[in-house]
Amino acid sequence: IKDGGAGLHTKTARRRRLVLRQFGTYMEERGWVPYNPFPPEHAIRAKTSGDGDLPVYLTEDESREFLQAVWRGLLVDDTPRRRWLVARDRAVFGLLLGAGLRIGELCGIETVAVMQAHRSAKLRVLGKGNKVREIPLKASTLRVLEAYEAVRSPTATTAYFLSSRLSPITAREVQRRIK
């Protein structure tokens, strides 16, 4: 598989060569072939964190510090609207950090799913490819959700997280809040 062959991106071709090389090593170790039929290449390497393509994770202390900074935002302007937005942001960031949700999954959460999560400590979300994922929730994440529910504006929509206009929150709005 050449890097530019068949319209493949360089990274895709490199990954495929790596997989073939690993499969050849597996066959050789099992004695199915006398030698690995796929030649070694220096370019066949898995990505490392030094390449910048892998996500960088916050430590638990950094996550806690971040959520506390969001909560301190409440002290700046203590109005009901501000309390609601800060509690929502804290719940959003708490789920993103504490449960490992994708932004799209977070935006699709419905109120019923959160109510069920309080009983089972597991949140059901619709993930990539319309697959349902069950995510275990920590007690601290459930507390953050309860704090949001205490100040959440009642609405006719089934969406759990609401924008400042009381419509379902969008992925773009979450991205803006993160920045």
XYZ file of C-alpha atoms in Angstrom, residues 18-82:
65
model
C 1.266 -1.082 10.331
C -1.689 -3.440 10.729
C -0.398 -5.716 7.974
C 3.067 -5.780 9.579
C 1.532 -6.676 12.968
C -0.537 -9.420 11.350
C 2.593 -10.783 9.660
C 4.377 -10.887 13.035
C 1.381 -12.709 14.540
C 1.443 -15.332 11.742
C 5.202 -15.770 12.126
C 4.945 -16.257 15.919
C 2.255 -18.930 15.430
C 4.424 -20.759 12.902
C 1.940 -20.294 10.080
C 4.580 -18.645 7.853
C 8.394 -18.999 7.966
C 8.930 -15.204 8.066
C 6.892 -12.008 8.200
C 5.848 -11.369 4.582
C 5.436 -7.646 5.205
C 8.722 -5.741 5.154
C 9.663 -3.577 8.135
C 9.504 0.144 7.534
C 10.648 2.946 9.742
C 7.579 4.902 8.677
C 5.241 2.260 10.099
C 4.591 3.616 13.550
C 1.565 4.261 15.654
C 0.975 7.883 16.519
C 2.398 9.045 19.801
C 1.256 11.891 21.994
C 4.204 13.931 20.691
C 2.523 14.156 17.280
C -0.320 16.239 18.702
C -3.093 14.074 17.250
C -3.999 12.323 20.495
C -6.181 14.089 23.052
C -4.642 15.651 26.099
C -6.476 14.761 29.293
C -6.895 16.807 32.445
C -5.904 15.198 35.698
C -8.624 14.715 38.311
C -7.288 17.693 40.294
C -7.259 19.891 37.182
C -10.844 18.840 36.397
C -11.981 19.644 39.933
C -10.204 23.008 39.810
C -11.827 23.808 36.465
C -15.333 22.992 37.750
C -14.734 25.076 40.882
C -13.712 28.017 38.691
C -16.986 27.672 36.779
C -18.893 27.564 40.070
C -17.070 30.679 41.341
C -18.486 32.483 38.307
C -21.755 32.424 40.231
C -20.372 34.862 42.804
C -19.788 37.598 40.211
C -23.444 38.325 39.466
C -25.897 36.485 41.724
C -29.123 36.725 39.732
C -31.508 33.805 39.074
C -30.584 33.827 35.369
C -26.878 33.825 36.170
